[in-house]
XYZ file of C-alpha atoms in Angstrom:
601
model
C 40.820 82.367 -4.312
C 43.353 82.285 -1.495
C 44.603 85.509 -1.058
C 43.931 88.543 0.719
C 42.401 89.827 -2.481
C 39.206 87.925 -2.135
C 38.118 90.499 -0.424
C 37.887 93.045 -2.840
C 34.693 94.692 -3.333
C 32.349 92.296 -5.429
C 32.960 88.642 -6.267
C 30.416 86.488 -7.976
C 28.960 82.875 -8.001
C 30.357 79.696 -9.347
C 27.938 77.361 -10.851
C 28.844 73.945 -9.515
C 28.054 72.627 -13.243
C 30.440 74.686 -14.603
C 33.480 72.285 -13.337
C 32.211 69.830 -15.306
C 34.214 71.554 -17.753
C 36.655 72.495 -15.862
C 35.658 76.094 -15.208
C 36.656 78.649 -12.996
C 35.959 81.490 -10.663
C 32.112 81.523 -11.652
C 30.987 80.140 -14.832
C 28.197 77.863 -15.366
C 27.340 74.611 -17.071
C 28.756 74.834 -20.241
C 27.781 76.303 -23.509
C 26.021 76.303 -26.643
C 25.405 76.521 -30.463
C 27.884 77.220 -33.149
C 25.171 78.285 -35.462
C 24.066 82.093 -36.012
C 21.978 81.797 -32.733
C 22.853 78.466 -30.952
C 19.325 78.165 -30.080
C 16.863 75.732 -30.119
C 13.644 75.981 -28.753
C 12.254 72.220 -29.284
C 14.684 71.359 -25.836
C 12.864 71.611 -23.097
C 9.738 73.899 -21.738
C 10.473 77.350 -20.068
C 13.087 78.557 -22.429
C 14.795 81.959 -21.995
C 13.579 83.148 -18.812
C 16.709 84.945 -18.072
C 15.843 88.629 -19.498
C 15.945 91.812 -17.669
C 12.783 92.552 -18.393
C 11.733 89.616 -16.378
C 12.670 91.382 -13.107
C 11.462 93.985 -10.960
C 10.941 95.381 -7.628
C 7.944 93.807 -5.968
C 5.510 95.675 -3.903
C 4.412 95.341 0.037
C 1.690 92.892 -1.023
C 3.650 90.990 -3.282
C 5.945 90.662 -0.295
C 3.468 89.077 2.176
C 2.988 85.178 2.962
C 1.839 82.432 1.788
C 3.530 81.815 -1.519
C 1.287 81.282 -4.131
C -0.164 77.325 -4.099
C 1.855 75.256 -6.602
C -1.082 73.467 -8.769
C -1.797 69.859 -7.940
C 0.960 69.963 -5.001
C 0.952 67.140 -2.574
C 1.917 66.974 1.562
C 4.247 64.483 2.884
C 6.657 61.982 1.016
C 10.944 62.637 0.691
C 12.675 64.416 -2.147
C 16.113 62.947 -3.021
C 18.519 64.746 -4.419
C 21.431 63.776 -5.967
C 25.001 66.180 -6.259
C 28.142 66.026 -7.571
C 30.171 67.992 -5.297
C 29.565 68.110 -1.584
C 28.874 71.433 -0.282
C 31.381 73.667 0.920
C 29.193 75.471 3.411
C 26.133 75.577 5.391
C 26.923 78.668 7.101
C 24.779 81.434 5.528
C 27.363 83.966 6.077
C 30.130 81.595 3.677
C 27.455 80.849 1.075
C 28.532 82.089 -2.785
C 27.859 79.462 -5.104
C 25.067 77.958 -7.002
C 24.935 74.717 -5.195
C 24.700 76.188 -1.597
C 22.855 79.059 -2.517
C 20.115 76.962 -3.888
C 20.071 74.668 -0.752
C 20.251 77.432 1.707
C 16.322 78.493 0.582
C 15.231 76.087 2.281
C 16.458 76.808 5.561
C 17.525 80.289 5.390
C 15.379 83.562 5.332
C 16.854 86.666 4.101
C 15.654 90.594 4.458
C 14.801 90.442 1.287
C 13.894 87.321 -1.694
C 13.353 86.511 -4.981
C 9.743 85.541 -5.704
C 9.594 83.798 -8.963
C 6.143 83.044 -11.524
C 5.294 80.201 -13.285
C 6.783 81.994 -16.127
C 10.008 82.753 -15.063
C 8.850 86.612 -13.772
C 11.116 87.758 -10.706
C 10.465 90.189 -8.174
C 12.640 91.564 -5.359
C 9.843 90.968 -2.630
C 10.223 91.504 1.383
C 11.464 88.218 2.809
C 11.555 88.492 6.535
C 11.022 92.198 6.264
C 7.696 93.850 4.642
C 9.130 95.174 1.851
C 11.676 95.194 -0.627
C 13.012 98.415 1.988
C 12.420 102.048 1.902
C 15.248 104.415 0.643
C 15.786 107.997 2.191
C 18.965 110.032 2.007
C 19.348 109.981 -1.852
C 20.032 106.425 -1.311
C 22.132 106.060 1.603
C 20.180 105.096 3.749
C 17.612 101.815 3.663
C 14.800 100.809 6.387
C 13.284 97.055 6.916
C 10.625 96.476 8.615
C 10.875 92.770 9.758
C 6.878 90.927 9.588
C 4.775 89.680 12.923
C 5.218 86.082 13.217
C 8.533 85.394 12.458
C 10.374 82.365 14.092
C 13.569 80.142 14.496
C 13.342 76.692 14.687
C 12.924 76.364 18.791
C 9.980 78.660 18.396
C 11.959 81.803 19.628
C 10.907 84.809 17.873
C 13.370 86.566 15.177
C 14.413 90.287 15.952
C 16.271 92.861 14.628
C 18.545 92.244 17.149
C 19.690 88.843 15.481
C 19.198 90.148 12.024
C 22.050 92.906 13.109
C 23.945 89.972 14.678
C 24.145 87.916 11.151
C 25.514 91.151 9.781
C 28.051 91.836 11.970
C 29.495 88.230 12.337
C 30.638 88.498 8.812
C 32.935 91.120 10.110
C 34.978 88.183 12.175
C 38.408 87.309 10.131
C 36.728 83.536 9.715
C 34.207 84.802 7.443
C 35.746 84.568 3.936
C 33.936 82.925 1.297
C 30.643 84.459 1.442
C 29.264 87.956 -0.566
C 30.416 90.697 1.412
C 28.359 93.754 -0.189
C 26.282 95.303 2.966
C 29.135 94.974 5.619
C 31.305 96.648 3.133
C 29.113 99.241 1.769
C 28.571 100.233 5.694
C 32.324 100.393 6.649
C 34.997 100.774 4.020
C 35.831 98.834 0.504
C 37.713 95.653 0.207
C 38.833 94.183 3.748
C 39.186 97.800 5.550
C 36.049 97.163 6.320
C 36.895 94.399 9.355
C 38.452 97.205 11.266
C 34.694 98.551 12.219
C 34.644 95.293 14.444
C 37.770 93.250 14.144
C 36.164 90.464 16.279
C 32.421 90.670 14.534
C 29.968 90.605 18.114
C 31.797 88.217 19.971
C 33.475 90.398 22.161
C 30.006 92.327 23.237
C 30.763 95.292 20.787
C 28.569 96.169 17.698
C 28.287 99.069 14.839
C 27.035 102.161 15.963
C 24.042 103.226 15.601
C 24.832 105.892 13.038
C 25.935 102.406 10.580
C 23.626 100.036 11.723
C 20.719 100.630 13.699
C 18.177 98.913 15.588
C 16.028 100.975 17.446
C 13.808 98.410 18.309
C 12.304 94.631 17.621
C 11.049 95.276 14.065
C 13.343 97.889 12.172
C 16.384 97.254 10.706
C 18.193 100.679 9.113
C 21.435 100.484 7.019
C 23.524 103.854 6.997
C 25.922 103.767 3.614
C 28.535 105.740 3.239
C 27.486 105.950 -0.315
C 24.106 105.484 -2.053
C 23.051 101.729 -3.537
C 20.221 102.004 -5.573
C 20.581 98.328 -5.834
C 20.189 97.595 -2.011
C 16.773 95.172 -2.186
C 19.211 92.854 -4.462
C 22.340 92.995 -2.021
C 20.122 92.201 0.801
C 18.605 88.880 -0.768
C 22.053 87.682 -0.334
C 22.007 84.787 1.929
C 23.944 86.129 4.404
C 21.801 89.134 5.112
C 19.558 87.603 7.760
C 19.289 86.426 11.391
C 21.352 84.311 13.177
C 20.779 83.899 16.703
C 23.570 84.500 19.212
C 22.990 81.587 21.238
C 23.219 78.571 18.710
C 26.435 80.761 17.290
C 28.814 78.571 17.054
C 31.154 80.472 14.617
C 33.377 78.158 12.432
C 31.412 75.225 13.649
C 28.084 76.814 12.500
C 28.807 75.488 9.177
C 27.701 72.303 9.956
C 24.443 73.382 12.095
C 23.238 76.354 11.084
C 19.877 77.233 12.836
C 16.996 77.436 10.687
C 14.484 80.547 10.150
C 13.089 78.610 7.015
C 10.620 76.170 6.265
C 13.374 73.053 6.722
C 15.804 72.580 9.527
C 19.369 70.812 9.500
C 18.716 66.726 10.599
C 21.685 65.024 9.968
C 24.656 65.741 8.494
C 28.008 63.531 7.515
C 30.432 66.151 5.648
C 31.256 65.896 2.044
C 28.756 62.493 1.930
C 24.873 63.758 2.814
C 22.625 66.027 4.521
C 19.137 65.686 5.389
C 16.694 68.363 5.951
C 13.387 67.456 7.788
C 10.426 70.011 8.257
C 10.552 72.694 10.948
C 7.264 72.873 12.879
C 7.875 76.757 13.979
C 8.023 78.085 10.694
C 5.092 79.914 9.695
C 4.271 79.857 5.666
C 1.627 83.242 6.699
C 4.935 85.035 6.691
C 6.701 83.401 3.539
C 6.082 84.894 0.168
C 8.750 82.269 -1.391
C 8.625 78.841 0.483
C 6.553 75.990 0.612
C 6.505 72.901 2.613
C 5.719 69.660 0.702
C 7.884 67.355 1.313
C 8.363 65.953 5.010
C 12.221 66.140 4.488
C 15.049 65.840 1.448
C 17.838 63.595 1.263
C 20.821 65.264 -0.561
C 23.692 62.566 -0.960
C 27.308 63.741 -2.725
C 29.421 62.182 -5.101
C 26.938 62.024 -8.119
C 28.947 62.836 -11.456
C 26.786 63.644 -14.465
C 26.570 60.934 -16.180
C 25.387 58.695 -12.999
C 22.678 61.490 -12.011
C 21.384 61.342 -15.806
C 21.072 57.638 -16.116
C 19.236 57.349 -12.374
C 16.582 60.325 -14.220
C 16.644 58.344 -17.291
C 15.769 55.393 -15.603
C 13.657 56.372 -13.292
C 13.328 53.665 -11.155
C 11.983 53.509 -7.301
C 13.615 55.969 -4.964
C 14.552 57.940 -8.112
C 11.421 59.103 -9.238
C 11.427 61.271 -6.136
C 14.495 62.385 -7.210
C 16.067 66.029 -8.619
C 19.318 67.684 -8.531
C 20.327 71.174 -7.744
C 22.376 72.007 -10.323
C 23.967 68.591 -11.629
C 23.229 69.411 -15.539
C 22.361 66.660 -17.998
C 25.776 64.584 -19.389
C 27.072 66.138 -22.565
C 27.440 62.741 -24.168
C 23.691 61.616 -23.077
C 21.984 64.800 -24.427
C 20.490 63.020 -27.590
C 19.047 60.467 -25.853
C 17.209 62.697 -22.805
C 15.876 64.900 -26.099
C 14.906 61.579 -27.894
C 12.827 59.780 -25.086
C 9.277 61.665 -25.026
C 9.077 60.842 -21.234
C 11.287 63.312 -20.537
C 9.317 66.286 -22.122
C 7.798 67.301 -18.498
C 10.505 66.785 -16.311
C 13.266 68.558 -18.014
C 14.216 72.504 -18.732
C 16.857 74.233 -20.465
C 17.502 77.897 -19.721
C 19.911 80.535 -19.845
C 21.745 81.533 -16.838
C 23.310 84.179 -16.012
C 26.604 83.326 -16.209
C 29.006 84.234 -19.470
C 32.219 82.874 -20.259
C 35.373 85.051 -21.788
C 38.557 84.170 -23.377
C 40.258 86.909 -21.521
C 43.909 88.826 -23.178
C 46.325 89.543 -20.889
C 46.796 93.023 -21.546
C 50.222 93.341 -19.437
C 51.613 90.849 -22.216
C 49.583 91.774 -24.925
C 49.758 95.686 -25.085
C 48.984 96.349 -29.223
C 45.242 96.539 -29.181
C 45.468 95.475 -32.874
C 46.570 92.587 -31.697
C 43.504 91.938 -29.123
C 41.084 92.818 -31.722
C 43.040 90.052 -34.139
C 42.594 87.624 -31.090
C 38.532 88.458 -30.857
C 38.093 88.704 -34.636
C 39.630 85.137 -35.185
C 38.539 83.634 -32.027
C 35.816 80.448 -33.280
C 33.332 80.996 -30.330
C 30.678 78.238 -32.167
C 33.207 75.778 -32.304
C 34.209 76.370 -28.671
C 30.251 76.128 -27.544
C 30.132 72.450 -29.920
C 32.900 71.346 -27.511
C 31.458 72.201 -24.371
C 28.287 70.356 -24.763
C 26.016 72.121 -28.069
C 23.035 74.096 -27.493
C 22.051 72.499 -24.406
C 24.740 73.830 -22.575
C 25.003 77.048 -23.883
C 24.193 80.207 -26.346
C 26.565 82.370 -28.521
C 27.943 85.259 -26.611
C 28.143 88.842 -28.678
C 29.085 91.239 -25.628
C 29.865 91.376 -22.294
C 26.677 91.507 -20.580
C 24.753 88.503 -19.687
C 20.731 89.033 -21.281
C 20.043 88.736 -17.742
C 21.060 92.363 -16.879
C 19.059 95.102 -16.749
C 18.917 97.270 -20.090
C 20.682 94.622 -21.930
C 21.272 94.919 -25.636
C 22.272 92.306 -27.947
C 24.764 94.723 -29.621
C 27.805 92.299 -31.587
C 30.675 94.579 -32.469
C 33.032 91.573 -33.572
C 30.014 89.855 -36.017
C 29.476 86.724 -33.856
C 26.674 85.602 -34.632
C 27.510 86.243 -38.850
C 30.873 84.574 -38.016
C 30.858 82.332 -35.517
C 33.722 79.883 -36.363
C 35.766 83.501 -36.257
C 36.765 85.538 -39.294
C 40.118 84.996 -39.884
C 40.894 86.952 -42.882
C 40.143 90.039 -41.245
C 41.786 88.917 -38.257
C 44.949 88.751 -40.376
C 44.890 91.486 -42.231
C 45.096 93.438 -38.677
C 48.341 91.440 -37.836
C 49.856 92.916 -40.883
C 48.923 96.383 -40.289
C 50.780 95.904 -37.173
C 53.539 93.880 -38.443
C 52.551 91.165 -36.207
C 52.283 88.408 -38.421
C 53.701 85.051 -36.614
C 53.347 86.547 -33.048
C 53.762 83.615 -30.695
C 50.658 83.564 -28.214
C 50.933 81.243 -25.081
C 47.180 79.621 -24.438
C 46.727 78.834 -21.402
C 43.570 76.077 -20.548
C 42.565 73.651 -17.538
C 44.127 70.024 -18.125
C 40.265 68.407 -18.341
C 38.929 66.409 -21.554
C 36.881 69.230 -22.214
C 39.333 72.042 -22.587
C 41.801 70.128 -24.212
C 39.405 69.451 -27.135
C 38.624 72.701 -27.123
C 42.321 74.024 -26.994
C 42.010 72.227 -30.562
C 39.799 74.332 -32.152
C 41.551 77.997 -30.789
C 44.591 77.131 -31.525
C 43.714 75.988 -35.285
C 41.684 79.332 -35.797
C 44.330 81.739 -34.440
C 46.947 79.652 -36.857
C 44.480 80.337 -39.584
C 44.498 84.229 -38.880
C 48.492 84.367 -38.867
C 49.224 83.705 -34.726
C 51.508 80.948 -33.875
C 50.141 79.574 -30.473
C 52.159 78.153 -27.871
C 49.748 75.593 -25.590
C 49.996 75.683 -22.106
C 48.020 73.116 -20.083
C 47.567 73.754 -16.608
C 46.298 71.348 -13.566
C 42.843 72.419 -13.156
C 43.063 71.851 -9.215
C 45.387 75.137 -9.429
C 43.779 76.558 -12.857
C 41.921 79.513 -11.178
C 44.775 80.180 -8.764
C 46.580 80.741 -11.864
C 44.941 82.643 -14.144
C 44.305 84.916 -11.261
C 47.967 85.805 -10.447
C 48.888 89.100 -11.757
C 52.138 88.204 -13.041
C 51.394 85.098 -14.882
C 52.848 84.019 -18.015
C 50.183 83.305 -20.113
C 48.501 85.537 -22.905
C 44.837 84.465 -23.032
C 42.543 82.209 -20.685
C 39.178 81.297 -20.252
C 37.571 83.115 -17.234
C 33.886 83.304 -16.556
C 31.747 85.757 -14.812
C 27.693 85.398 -12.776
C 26.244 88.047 -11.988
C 25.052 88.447 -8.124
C 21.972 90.086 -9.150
C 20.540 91.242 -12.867
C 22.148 94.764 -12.182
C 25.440 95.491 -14.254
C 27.305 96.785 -11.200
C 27.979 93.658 -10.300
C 29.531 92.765 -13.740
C 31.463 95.552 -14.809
C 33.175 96.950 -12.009
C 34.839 93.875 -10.651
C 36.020 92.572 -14.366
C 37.337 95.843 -15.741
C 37.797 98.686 -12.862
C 41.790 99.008 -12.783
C 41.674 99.461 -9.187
C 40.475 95.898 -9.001
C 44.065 94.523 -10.046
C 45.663 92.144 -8.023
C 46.498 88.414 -7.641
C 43.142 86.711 -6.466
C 40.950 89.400 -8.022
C 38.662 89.334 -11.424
C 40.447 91.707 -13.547
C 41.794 89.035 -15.086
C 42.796 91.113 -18.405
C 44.218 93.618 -16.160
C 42.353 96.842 -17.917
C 43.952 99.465 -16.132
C 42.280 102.908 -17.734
C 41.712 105.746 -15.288
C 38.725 107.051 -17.745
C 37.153 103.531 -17.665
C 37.331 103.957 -13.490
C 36.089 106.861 -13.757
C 32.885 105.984 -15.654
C 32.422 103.224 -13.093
C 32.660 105.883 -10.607
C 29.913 108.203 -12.562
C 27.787 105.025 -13.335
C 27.660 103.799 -9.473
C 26.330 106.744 -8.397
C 23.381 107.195 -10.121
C 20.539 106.454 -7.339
C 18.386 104.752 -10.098
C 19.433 101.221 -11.137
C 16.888 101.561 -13.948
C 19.114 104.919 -14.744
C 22.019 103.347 -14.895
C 21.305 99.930 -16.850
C 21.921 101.500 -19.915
C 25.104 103.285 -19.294
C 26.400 100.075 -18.248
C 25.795 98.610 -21.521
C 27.586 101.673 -22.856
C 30.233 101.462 -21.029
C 30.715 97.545 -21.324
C 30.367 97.970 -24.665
C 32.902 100.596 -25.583
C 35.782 98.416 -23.832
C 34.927 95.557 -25.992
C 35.672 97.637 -28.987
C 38.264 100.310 -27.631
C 40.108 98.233 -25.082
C 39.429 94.421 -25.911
C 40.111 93.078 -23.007
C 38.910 89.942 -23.795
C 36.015 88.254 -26.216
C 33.035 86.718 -24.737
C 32.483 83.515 -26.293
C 28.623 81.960 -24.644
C 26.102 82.298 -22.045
C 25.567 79.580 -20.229
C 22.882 77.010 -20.321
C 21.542 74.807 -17.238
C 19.858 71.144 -18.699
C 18.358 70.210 -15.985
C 16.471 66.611 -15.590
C 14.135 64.890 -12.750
C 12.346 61.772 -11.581
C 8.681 61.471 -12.857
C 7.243 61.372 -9.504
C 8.238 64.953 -8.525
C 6.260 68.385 -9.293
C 6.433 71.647 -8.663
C 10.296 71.743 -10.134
C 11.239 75.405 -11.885
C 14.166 77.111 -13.035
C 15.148 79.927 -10.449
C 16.775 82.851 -13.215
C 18.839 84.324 -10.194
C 20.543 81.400 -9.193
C 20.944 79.978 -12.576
C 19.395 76.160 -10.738
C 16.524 73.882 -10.544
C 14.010 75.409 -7.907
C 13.525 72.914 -4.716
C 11.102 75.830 -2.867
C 7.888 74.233 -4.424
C 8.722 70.874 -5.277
C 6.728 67.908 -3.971
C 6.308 64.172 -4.538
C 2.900 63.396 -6.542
């Protein structure tokens, strides 16, 4: 995104596997099954983690240090890792997707963390604070209590004071890329909120006490103009934590941010590797998350797929030590990682919590007969064959990822009994409308993937009466695009992650008509006042367990009264290692392969 409009009030997270197949603003690897379910539970251990019931708010004891001991974990040794796309930032404060976010753990505290089981269980625990925080005004306001102990990597001890200094650098005009709920949330929606502090600290002034406050070492208290049940989530966001004002180097931070975690920054050579070493001062006493195996890890850049999976494959020297972030298992080499029994251990497929859409252009496409033809006919199993099969992803039936909180698997358009798309019906909605032979431009990234499956849409939607009108698009400008509110085209694939399992960061951004402009998610340009009006209703219920459900309503009743768009698969990480590493898990947040326990046997 390149305008102004990235600003607007939520964004979400791009899984760096999802440009393998060319996708966009924040979809993951790729998808799955065109059977009833797309499932198959022989793949890989761990499967279907991602469920809301998995996740909860952990208590001040499940918040204190050390993290649990990872069975049979070794000291000492390096951990190579091996991704496709060089990171874009190091900077907490410009850290959104999956690749970064992952890396960031292990040099980055936060107020608050996920602390994740051995079976996939995740609990909003007290990172650097004590607790997940401690609401009081219905809601408005939230108090952290930062632990005893806690330290940067010169030894210096981390205060409030630097906690409130990470939070109010993201106010400067270069801080762009990262989440930008808390600073927000304190001082005005979409980028009114800058004016609070048009230069961030740098200039000596700060928030007021009344917004931010920090009466002294320890406590941390966040004054909303608005209640957020779903604070203890917004503050595990990697840029809610301390930076300290000295080693602030602002745009240059990004390539030496100071470490409060269990690793610290050793050498870096942009867009070709970075190694992280151990950092002596940090204390695992006050960690509930983190460990400290390794003595360092060696990420190197320019790994595509099918390299990564042949080095795991292989599994030769060096790479037995080896893992990636998020690099997902070829498409084309899937068979064979299933086939070779060696691979049983050191493997996982699991849904994330990312979905992918085929969303209508409701500017262009204004006869909701028309959308509903569109979503009837669309062949969401074929689509998921072409992306990768089962491995990559699982038939979508609604809007909601199962990762959100009071999730149903409600399937108003008969997915999973149709999934190659139900054509007859479709058509016989076309001639109620007398729209039989309406010419629909499809637009889709120029990569091998989405031209095959261009194929299969545009032969269903012939079958149910449409005559489609292909428009292939460079994918370097693909999400610029599709994200332009006057564009040309009629339906495009879009993708959403959530932030956190809470459906406020789903709904709103996709389908609140406020939302609309070029840059932003609304990409099917739903512009109902009574929609933003439930969004209004359903945001201000001070209970996120309160509200989970409504969402689902609400979700539920613009896929079948306003259509903006069909969701076609959730999406599926494969992820593959060298024999030689343990500890490895799925994190269900991030939607990535877990580096916080890893070690080398």
């Amino acid at each position: 995104m390149t305008s102004a409009t990235m600003f607007l009030r939520r964004r979400a997270r791009l899984s760096a596997a999802a440009l393998a197949a060319g996708a966009l603003v924040l979809s993951a690897c790729s998808s799955g099954g065109g059977g009833s379910d797309g499932d198959k539970q022989s793949q890989g251990p761990g499967e279907d983690k991602t469920t809301s019931a998995n996740y909860s708010i952990g208590t001040k004891a499940d918040s204190a240090g050390p993290a649990p001991e990872v069975s049979g974990a070794k000291k000492g040794g390096t951990v190579g890792v091996l991704q496709r796309d060089a990171f874009n930032h190091l900077d907490p404060g410009q850290i959104y997707y999956s690749d970064v976010l992952t890396n960031q753990m292990l040099y980055n505290r936060t107020l608050t963390s996920y602390k994740v089981d051995d079976k996939g269980r995740v609990k909003v625990v007290g990172d650097l604070a004590t607790d997940a925080g401690t609401a009081s005004d219905g809601g408005k306001t939230w108090k952290f209590t930062l632990k005893d102990g806690l330290k940067f990597e010169d030894g210096s001890p981390i205060t409030s004071k630097d906690v409130r200094w990470g939070i109010e650098r993201l106010y400067a005009s270069f801080e762009t890329d990262g989440p930008l709920y808390i600073p927000q949330w304190l001082s005005g929606d979409g980028n009114a909120f800058r004016k609070a502090l048009p230069e961030g600290p740098y200039d000596g002034k700060h928030l007021p006490a009344s917004v931010l406050d920090t009466p002294d070492d320890k406590t941390v208290i966040f004054h909303f103009a608005k209640p957020h049940a779903d604070t203890p989530f917004a503050t595990a966001m990697p840029n809610i934590g301390p930076v300290k004002a000295e080693k602030d180097t602002k745009q240059k931070y990004d390539n030496a941010p100071f470490s409060s975690g269990p690793y610290k920054v050793a050498d870096y050579k942009v867009g070709k590797s970075l190694t992280l070493v151990r950092n002596e001062h940090w204390d695992p006493k006050t960690d509930p998350v983190r460990h400290q195996y390794p003595d360092k890890f060696e990420i190197s850049f320019g790994h595509q797929f099918a390299d990564s999976t042949r080095r795991f494959l292989a599994d030769q020297g060096a790479d037995k030590n080896t893992m990636s972030f998020t690099n997902a298992v070829a498409p084309e080499m899937t068979e064979k990682v299933l086939g070779q029994s060696d691979t049983k251990a050191r493997r996982f497929v699991e849904i994330q919590p990312y979905v992918d859409y085929i969303s209508f252009n409701m500017d262009r496409l204004k006869d909701v007969r028309v959308r509903k033809a569109l979503a009837l006919a669309m062949p969401n199993g074929q689509i998921v064959q072409q992306m990768g099969g089962a491995t990559a992803g699982l038939l979508a039936t609604n809007y909601l990822s199962p990762a959100m909180d009071g999730y149903q698997p409600t399937d108003p358009f008969g997915k999973k009994k149709s999934p190659a798309g139900d054509p007859e019906k479709a058509k016989q909605l076309l001639t109620e409308a007398g729209k039989v032979g309406q010419e629909i431009v499809y637009a889709y990234a120029n990569t091998d993937v989405q031209q095959k499956v261009a194929v299969v849409v545009t032969q269903a939607l012939e079958r149910a009466g449409f005559k489609v009108q292909k428009k292939e698009v460079d994918s370097n400008t693909w999400r610029t695009a599709i994200a332009e509110v006057k564009n040309q085209f009629d339906l495009y694939r879009t993708s959403w992650g959530a932030d956190w399992p809470v459906s406020s960061t789903v709904v709103p951004p996709l389908f609140d008509g406020r939302q609309i402009a070029d840059g932003a998610q609304n990409y099917s340009h739903l512009n109902n006042s009574k929609i933003d009006a439930e969004i209004d209703r359903i945001s201000a219920i001070p209970d996120v367990k309160q509200a989970a459900p409504e969402w689902q309503k609400l979700a539920d009743r613009i896929l079948t009264d306003e259509v903006a768009g069909v969701p076609v698969f959730y999406n599926r990480q494969f992820s593959l290692w060298g024999s030689n590493l343990g500890g490895v898990k799925y994190h269900p947040v991030y939607g990535t392969a877990d580096p916080t326990g890893a070690f080398v046997k």
